[in-house]
PDB file of C-alpha atoms in Angstrom:
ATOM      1  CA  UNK X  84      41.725 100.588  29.026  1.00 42.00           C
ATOM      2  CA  UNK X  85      43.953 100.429  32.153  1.00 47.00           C
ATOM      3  CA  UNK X  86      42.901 103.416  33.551  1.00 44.00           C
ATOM      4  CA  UNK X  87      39.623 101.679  35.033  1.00 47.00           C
ATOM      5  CA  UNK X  88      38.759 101.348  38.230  1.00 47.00           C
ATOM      6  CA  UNK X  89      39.305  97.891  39.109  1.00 59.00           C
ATOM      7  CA  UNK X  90      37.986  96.661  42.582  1.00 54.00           C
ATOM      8  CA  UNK X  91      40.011  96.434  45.842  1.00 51.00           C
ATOM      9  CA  UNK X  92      41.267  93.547  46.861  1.00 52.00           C
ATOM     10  CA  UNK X  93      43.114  90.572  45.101  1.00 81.00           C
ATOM     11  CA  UNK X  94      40.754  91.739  41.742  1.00 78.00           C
ATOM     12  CA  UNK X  95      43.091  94.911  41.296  1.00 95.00           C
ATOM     13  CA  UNK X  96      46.499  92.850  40.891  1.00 98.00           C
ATOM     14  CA  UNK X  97      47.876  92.763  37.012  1.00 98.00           C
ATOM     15  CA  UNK X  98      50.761  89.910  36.487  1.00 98.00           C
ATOM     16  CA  UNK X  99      52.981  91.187  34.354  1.00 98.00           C
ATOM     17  CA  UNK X 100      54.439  88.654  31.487  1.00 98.00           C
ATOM     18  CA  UNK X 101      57.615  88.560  32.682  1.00 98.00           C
ATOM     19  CA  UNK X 102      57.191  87.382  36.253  1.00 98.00           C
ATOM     20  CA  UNK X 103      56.076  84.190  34.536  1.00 98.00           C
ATOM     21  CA  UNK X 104      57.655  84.248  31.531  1.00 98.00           C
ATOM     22  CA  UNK X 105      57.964  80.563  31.016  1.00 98.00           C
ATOM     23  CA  UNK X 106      54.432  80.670  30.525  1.00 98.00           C
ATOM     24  CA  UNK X 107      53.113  81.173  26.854  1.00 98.00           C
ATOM     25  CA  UNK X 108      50.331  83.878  26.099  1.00 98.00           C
ATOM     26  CA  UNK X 109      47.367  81.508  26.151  1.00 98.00           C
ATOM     27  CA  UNK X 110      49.133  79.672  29.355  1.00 98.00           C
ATOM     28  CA  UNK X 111      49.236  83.504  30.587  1.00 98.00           C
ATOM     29  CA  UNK X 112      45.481  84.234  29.445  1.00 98.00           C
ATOM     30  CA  UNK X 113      44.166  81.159  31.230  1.00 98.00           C
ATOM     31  CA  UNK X 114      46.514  81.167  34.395  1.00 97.00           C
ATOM     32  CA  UNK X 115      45.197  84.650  35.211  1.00 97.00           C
ATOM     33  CA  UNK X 116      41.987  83.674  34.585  1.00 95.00           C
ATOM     34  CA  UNK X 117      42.315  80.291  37.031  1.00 95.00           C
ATOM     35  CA  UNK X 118      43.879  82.957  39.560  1.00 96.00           C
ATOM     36  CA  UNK X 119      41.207  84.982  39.538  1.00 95.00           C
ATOM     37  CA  UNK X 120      43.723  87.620  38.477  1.00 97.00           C
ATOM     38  CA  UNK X 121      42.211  90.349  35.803  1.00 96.00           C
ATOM     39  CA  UNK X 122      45.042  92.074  34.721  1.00 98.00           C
ATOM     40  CA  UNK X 123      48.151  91.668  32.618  1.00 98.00           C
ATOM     41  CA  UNK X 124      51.289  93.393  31.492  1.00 98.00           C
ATOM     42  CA  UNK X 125      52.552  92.615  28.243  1.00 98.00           C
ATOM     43  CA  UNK X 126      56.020  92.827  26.412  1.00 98.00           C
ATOM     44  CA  UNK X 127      56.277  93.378  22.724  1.00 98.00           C
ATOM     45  CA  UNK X 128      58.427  90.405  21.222  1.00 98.00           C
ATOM     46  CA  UNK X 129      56.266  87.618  23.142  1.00 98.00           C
ATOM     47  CA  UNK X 130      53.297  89.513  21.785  1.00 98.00           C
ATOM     48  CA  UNK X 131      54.982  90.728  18.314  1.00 98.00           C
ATOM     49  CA  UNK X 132      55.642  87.082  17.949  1.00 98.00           C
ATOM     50  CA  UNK X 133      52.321  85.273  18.852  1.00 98.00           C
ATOM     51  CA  UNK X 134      50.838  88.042  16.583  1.00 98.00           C
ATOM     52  CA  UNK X 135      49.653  91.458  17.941  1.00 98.00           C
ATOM     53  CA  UNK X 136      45.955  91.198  16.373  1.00 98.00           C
ATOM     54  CA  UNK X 137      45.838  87.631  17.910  1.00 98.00           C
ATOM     55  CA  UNK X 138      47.180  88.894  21.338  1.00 98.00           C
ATOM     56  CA  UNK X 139      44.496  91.156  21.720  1.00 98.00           C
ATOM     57  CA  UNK X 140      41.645  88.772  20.807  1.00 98.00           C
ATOM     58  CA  UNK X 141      43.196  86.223  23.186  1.00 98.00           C
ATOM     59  CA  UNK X 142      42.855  88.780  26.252  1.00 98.00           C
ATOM     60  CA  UNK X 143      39.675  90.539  25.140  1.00 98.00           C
ATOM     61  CA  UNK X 144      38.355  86.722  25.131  1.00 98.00           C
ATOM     62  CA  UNK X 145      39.439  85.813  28.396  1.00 98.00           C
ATOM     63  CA  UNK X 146      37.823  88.954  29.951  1.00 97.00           C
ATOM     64  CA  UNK X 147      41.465  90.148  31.042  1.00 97.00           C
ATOM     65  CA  UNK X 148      42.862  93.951  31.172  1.00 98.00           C
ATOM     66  CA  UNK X 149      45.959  94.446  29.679  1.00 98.00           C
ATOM     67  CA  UNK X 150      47.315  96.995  31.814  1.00 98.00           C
ATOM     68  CA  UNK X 151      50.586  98.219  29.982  1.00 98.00           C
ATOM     69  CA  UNK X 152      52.913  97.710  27.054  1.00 98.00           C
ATOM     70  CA  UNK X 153      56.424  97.506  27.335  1.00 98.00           C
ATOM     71  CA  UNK X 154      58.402  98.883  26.432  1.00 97.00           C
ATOM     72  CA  UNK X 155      58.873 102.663  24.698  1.00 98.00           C
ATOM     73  CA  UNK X 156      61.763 104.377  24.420  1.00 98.00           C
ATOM     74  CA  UNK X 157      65.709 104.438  24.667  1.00 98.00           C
ATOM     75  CA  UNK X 158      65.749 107.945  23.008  1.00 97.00           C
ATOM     76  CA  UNK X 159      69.087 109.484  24.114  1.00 97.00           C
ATOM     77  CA  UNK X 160      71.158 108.633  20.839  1.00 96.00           C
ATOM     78  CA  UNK X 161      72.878 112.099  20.054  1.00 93.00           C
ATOM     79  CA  UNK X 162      72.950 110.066  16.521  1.00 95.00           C
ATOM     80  CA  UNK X 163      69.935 111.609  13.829  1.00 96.00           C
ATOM     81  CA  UNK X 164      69.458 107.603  11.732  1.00 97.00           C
ATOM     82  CA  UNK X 165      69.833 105.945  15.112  1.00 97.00           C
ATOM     83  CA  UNK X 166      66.860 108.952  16.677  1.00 97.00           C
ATOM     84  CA  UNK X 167      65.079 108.582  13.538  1.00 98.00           C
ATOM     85  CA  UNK X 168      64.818 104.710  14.040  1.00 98.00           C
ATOM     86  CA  UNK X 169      64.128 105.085  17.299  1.00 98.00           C
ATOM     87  CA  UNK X 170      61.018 107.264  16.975  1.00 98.00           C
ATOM     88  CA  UNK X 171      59.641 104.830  14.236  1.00 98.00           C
ATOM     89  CA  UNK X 172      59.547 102.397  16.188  1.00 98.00           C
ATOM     90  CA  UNK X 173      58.334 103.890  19.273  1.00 98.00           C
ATOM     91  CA  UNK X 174      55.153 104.713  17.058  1.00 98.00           C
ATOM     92  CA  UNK X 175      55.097 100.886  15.989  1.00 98.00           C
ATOM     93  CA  UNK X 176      55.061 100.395  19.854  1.00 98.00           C
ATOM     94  CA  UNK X 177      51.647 103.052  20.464  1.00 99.00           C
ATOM     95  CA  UNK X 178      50.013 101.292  17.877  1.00 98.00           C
ATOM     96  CA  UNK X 179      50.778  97.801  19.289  1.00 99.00           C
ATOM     97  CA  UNK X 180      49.727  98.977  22.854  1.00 99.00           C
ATOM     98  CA  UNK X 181      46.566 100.788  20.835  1.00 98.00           C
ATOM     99  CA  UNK X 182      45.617  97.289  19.183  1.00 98.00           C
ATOM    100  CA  UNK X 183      46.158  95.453  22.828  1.00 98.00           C
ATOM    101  CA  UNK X 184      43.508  97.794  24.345  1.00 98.00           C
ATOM    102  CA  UNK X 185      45.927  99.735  26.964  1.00 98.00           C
ATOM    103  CA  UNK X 186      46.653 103.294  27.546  1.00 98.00           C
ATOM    104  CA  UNK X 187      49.549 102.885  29.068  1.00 98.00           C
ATOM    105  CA  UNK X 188      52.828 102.692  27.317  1.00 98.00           C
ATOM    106  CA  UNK X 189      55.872 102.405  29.465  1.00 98.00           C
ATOM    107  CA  UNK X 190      59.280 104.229  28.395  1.00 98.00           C
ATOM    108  CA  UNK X 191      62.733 102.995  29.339  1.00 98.00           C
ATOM    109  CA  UNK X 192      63.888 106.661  28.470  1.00 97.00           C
ATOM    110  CA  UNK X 193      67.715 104.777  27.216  1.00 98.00           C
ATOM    111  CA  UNK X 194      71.362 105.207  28.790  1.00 98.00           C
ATOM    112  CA  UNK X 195      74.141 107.808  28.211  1.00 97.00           C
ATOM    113  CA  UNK X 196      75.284 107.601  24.453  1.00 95.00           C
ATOM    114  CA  UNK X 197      78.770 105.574  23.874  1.00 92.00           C
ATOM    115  CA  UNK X 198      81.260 108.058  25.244  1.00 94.00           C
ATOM    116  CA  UNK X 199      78.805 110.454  26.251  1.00 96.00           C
ATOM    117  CA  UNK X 200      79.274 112.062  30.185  1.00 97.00           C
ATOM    118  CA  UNK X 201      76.204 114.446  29.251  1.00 97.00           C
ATOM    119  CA  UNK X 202      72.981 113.688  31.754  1.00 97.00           C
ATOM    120  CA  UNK X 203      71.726 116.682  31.346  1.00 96.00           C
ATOM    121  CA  UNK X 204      72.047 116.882  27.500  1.00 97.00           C
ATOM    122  CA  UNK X 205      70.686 112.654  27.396  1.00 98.00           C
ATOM    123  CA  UNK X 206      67.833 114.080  29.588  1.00 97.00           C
ATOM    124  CA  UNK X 207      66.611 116.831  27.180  1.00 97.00           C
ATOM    125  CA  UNK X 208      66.929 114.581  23.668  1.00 98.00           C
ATOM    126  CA  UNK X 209      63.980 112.190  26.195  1.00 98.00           C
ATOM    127  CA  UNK X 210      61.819 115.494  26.181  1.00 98.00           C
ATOM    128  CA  UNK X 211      62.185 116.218  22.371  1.00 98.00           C
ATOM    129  CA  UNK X 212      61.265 112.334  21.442  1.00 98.00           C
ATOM    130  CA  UNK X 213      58.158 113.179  23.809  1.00 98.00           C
ATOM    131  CA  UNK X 214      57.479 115.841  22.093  1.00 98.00           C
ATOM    132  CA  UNK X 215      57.769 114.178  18.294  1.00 98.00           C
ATOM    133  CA  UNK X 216      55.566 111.430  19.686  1.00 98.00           C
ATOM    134  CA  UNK X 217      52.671 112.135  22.441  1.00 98.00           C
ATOM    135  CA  UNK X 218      50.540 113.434  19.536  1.00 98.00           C
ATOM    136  CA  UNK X 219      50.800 110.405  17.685  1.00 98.00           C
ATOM    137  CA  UNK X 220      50.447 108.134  21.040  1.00 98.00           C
ATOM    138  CA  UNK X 221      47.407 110.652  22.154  1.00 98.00           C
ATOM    139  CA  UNK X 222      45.465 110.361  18.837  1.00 98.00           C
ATOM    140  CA  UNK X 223      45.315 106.496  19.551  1.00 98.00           C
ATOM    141  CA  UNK X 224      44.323 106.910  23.464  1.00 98.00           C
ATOM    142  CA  UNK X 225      47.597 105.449  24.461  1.00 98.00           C
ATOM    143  CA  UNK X 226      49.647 107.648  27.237  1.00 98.00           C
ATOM    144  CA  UNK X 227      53.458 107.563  27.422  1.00 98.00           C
ATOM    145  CA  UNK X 228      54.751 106.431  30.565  1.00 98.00           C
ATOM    146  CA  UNK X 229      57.860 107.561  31.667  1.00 98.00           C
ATOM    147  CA  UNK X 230      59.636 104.802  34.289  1.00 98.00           C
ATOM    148  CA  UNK X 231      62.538 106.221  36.594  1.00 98.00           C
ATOM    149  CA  UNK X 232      64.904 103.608  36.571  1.00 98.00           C
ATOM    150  CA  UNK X 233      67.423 102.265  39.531  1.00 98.00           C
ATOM    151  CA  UNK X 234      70.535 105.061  39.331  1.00 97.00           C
ATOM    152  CA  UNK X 235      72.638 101.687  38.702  1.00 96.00           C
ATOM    153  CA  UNK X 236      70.759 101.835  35.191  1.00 97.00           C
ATOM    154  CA  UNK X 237      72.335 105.305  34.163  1.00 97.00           C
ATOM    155  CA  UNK X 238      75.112 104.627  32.534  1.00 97.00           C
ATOM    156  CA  UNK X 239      73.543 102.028  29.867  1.00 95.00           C
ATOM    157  CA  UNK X 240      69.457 101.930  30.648  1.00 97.00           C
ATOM    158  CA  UNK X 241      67.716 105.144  31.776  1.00 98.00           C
ATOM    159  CA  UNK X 242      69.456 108.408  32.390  1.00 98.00           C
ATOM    160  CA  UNK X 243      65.725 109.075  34.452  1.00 98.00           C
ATOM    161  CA  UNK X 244      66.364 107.670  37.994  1.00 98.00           C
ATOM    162  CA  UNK X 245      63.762 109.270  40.197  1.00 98.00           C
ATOM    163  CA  UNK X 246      60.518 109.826  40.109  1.00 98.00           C
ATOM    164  CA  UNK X 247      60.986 113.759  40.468  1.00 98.00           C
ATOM    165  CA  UNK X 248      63.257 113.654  36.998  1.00 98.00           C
ATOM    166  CA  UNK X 249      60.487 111.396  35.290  1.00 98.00           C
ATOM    167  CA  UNK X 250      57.992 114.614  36.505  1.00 98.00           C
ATOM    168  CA  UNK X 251      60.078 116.934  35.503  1.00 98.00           C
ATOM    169  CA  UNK X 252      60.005 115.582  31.861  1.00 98.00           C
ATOM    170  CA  UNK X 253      56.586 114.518  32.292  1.00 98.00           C
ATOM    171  CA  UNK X 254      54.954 117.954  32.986  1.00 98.00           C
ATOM    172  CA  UNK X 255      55.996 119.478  29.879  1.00 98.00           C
ATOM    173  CA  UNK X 256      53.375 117.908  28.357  1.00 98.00           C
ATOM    174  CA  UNK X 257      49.260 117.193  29.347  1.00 98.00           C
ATOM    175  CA  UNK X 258      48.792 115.100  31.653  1.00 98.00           C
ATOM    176  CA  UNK X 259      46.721 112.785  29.480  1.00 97.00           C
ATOM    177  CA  UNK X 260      49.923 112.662  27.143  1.00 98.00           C
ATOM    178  CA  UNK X 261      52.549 111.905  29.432  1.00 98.00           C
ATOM    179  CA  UNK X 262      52.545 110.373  32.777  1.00 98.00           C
ATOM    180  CA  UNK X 263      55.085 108.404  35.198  1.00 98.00           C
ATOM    181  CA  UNK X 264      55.734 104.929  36.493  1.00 98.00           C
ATOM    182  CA  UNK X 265      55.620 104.587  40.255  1.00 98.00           C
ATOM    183  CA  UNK X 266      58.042 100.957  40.789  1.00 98.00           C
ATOM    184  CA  UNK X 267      59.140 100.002  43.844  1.00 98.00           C
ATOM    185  CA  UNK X 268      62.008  97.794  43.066  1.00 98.00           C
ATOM    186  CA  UNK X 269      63.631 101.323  41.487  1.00 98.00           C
ATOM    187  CA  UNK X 270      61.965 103.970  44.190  1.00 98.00           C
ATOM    188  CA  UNK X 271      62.423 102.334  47.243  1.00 98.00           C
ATOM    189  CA  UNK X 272      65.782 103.489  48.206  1.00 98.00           C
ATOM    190  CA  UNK X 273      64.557 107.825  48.044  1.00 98.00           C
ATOM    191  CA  UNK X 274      63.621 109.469  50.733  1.00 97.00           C
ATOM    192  CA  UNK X 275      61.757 111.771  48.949  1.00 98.00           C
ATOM    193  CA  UNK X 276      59.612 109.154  47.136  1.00 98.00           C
ATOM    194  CA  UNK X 277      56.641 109.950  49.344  1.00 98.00           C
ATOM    195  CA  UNK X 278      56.635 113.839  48.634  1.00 98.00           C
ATOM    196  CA  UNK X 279      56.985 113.111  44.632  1.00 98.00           C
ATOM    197  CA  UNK X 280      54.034 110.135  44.158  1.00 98.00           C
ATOM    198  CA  UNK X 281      51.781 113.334  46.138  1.00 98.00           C
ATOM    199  CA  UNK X 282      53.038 115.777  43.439  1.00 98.00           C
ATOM    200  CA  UNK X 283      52.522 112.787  40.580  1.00 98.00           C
ATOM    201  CA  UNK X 284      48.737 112.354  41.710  1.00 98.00           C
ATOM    202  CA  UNK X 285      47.846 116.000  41.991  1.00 98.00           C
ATOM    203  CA  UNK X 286      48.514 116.509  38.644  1.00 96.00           C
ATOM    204  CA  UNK X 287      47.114 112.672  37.263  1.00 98.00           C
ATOM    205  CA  UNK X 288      50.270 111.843  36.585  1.00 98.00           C
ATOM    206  CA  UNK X 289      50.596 107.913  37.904  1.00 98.00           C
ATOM    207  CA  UNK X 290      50.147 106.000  34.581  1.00 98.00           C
ATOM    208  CA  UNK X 291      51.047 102.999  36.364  1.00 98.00           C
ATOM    209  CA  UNK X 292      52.498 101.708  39.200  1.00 98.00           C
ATOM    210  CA  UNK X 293      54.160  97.992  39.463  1.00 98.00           C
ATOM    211  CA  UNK X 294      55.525  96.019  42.381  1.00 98.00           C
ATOM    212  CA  UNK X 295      58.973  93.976  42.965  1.00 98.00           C
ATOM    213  CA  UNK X 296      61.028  93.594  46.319  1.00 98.00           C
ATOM    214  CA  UNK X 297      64.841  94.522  46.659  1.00 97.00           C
ATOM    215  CA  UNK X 298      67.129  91.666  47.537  1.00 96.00           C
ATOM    216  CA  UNK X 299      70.988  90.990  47.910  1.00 95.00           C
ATOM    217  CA  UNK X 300      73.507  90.239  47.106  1.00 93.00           C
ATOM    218  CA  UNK X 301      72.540  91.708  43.341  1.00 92.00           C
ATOM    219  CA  UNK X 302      73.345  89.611  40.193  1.00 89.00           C
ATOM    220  CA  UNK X 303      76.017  90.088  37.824  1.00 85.00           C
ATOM    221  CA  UNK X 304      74.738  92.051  35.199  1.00 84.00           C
ATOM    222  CA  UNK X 305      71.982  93.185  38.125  1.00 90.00           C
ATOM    223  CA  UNK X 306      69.013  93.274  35.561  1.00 92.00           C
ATOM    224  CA  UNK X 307      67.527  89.580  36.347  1.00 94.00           C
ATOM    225  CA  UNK X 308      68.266  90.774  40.381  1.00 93.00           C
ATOM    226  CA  UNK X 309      63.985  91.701  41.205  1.00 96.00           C
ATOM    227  CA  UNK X 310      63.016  89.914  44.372  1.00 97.00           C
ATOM    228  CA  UNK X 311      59.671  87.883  45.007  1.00 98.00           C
ATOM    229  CA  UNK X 312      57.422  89.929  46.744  1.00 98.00           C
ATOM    230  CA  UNK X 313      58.088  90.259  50.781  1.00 98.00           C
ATOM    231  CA  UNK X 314      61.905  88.665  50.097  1.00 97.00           C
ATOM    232  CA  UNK X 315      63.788  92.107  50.664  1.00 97.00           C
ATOM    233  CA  UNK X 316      63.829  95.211  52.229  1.00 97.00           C
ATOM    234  CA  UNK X 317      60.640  97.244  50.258  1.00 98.00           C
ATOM    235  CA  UNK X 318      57.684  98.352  52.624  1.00 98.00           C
ATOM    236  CA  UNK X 319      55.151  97.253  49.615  1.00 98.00           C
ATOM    237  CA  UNK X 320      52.366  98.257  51.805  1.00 98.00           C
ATOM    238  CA  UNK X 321      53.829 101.705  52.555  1.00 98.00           C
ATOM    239  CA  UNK X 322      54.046 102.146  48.525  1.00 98.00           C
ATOM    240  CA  UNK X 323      50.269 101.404  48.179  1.00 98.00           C
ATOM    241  CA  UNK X 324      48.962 103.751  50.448  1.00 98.00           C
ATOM    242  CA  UNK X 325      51.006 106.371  49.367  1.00 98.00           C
ATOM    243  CA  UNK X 326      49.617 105.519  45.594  1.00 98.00           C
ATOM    244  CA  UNK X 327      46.042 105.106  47.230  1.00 98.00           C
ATOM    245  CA  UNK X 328      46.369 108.057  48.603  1.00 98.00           C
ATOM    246  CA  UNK X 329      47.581 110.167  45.921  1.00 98.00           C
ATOM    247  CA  UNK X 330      44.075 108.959  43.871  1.00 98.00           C
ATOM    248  CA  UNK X 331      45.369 106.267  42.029  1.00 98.00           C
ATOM    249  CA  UNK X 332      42.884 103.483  41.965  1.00 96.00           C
ATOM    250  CA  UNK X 333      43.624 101.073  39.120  1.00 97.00           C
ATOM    251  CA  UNK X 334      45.943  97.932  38.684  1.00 98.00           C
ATOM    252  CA  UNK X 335      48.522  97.017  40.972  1.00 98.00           C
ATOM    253  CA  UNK X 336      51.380  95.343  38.370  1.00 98.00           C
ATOM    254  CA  UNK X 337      53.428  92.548  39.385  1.00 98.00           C
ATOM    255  CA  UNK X 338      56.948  92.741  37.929  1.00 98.00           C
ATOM    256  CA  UNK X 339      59.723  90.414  38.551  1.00 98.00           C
ATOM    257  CA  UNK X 340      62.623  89.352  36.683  1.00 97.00           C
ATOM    258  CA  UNK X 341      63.759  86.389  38.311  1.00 96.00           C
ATOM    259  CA  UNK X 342      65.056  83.174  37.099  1.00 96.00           C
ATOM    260  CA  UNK X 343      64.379  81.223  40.186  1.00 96.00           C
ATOM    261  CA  UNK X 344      60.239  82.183  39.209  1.00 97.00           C
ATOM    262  CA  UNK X 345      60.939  81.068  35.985  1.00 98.00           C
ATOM    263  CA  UNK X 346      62.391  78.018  36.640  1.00 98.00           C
ATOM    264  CA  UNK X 347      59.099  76.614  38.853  1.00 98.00           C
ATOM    265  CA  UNK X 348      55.826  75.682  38.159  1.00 98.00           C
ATOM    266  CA  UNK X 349      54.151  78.540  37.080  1.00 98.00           C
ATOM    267  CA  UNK X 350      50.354  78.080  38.529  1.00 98.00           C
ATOM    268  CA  UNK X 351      52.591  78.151  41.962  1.00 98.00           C
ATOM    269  CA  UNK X 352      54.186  80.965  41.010  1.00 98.00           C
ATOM    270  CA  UNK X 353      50.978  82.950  40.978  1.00 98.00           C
ATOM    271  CA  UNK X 354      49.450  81.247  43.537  1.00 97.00           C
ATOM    272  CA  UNK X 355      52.093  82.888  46.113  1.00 98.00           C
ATOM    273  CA  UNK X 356      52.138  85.911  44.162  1.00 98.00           C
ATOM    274  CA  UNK X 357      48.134  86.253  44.923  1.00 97.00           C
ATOM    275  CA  UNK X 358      48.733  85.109  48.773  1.00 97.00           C
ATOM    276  CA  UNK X 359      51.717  87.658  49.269  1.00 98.00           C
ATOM    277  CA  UNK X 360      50.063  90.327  47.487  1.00 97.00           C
ATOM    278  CA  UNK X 361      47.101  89.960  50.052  1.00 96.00           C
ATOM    279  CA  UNK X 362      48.890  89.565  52.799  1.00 96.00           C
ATOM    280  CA  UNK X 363      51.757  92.331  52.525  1.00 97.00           C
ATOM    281  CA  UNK X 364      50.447  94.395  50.040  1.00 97.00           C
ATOM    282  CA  UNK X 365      46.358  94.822  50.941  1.00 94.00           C
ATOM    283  CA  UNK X 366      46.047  94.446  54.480  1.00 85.00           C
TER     284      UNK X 366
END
């Protein structure tokens, strides 16, 4: 389970998948394990496709955490087939992430309905599909993590943008049930990020929390736009401590979607993901 207590130090970094995704699952399993890395964040096609049951074995083997599953959600369809869907396969997702041997779940809560100006309305059909589902997800030991998103993402990804809306949805519910996603490539930019992660860790809220850098000039279609770490304007450091301080002491989640990563050599990759991660990150 991801909720562990991993040591300091170089030990308590998780690679997500997609940072390398040009890497298959074993490549993953045994580049982490070459790193000296322990932890990894998985997404469900790569690992729906390579064969959930086998996924699981491949990381148990290799002595490796798997730290999250992503991703849940996209629950703001005002339509009852398209919610209905939606919840079905958000179970699917809590038992894949049960099977992989994490407790963490993460949500991309879903965009404003085609049409739809409603926030508020979008934001309130996210706490009924928690509702319907942190039963089922608690039952298996798997928490729902709810990830504020970039406010760039509203309109078509994640009506939740800061990490104060993700509590506010999040503390309807038990703590164990539903926590929040502390990611500095989407909190960076609020100045009141510092007082929310205190009010996230007072009530064990931080499910996870995952680490990319801000660059420009953004991408078109800004989604691929996640900078290596200490390439743009995040204090990473400044995010740790706070997270540190708050009482959250497991994995530290690398997650970067950049095609100039996925483009090079993989191994090298990680190796200045490890260096810059001690360097800017630790110390």
């Amino acid at each position: 389970m991801s909720t562990g207590h991993p040591a300091g130090g170089p030990a308590r970094l998780s690679l997500n998948q997609e940072t390398i995704r040009q890497w298959s699952l074993p490549e993953l399993a045994d580049g982490c394990t070459a790193a000296g890395v322990r932890g990894v964040g998985l997404w469900r096609a790569p690992v729906q496709e390579f064969g959930v049951e086998a996924a699981a074995k491949l990381f148990r083997d290799a002595g490796l955490t798997v730290t999250s599953l992503c991703r849940g959600g996209f629950f703001t369809t005002g339509d009852p087939g398209e919610r209905a869907a939606a919840l079905d396969d958000n179970r699917r997702a809590i038992d894949e992430a049960a099977t992989l041997g994490t407790d963490t779940l993460v949500l991309v809560s879903g965009g404003l309905p085609a049409g739809s100006r409603d926030l508020h309305g979008a934001r309130e059909r996210i706490a009924d599909a928690l509702g319907a589902l942190a039963p089922y997800a608690a039952e298996r030991a798997v928490r729902l993590a709810i990830e504020p998103l970039h406010p760039m993402y509203a309109a078509d990804r994640c009506v939740v943008s800061t990490l104060a809306q993700s509590l506010d949805l999040a503390e309807r519910f038990p703590a164990d049930r539903v926590g929040v996603v502390v990611d500095t490539y989407h909190l960076w930019w609020d100045d009141t990020v510092a007082a929310q992660i205190t009010r996230a860790g007072e009530s064990g809220r931080i499910a996870a929390f995952q680490l990319a850098d801000w660059v420009t000039p953004l991408p078109e279609g800004v989604l691929l736009g996640r900078g290596q770490l200490g390439e743009g304007s995040v204090d990473l450091r400044w995010f740790r401590e706070r997270v540190d301080e708050a009482g959250y002491a497991g994995f530290v989640e690398v997650e970067i979607f950049n095609p100039g990563l996925w483009a090079r050599d993989g191994a090298e990759v990680l190796a200045e993901i490890v260096e810059r991660y001690e360097r800017l990150v630790v110390r």
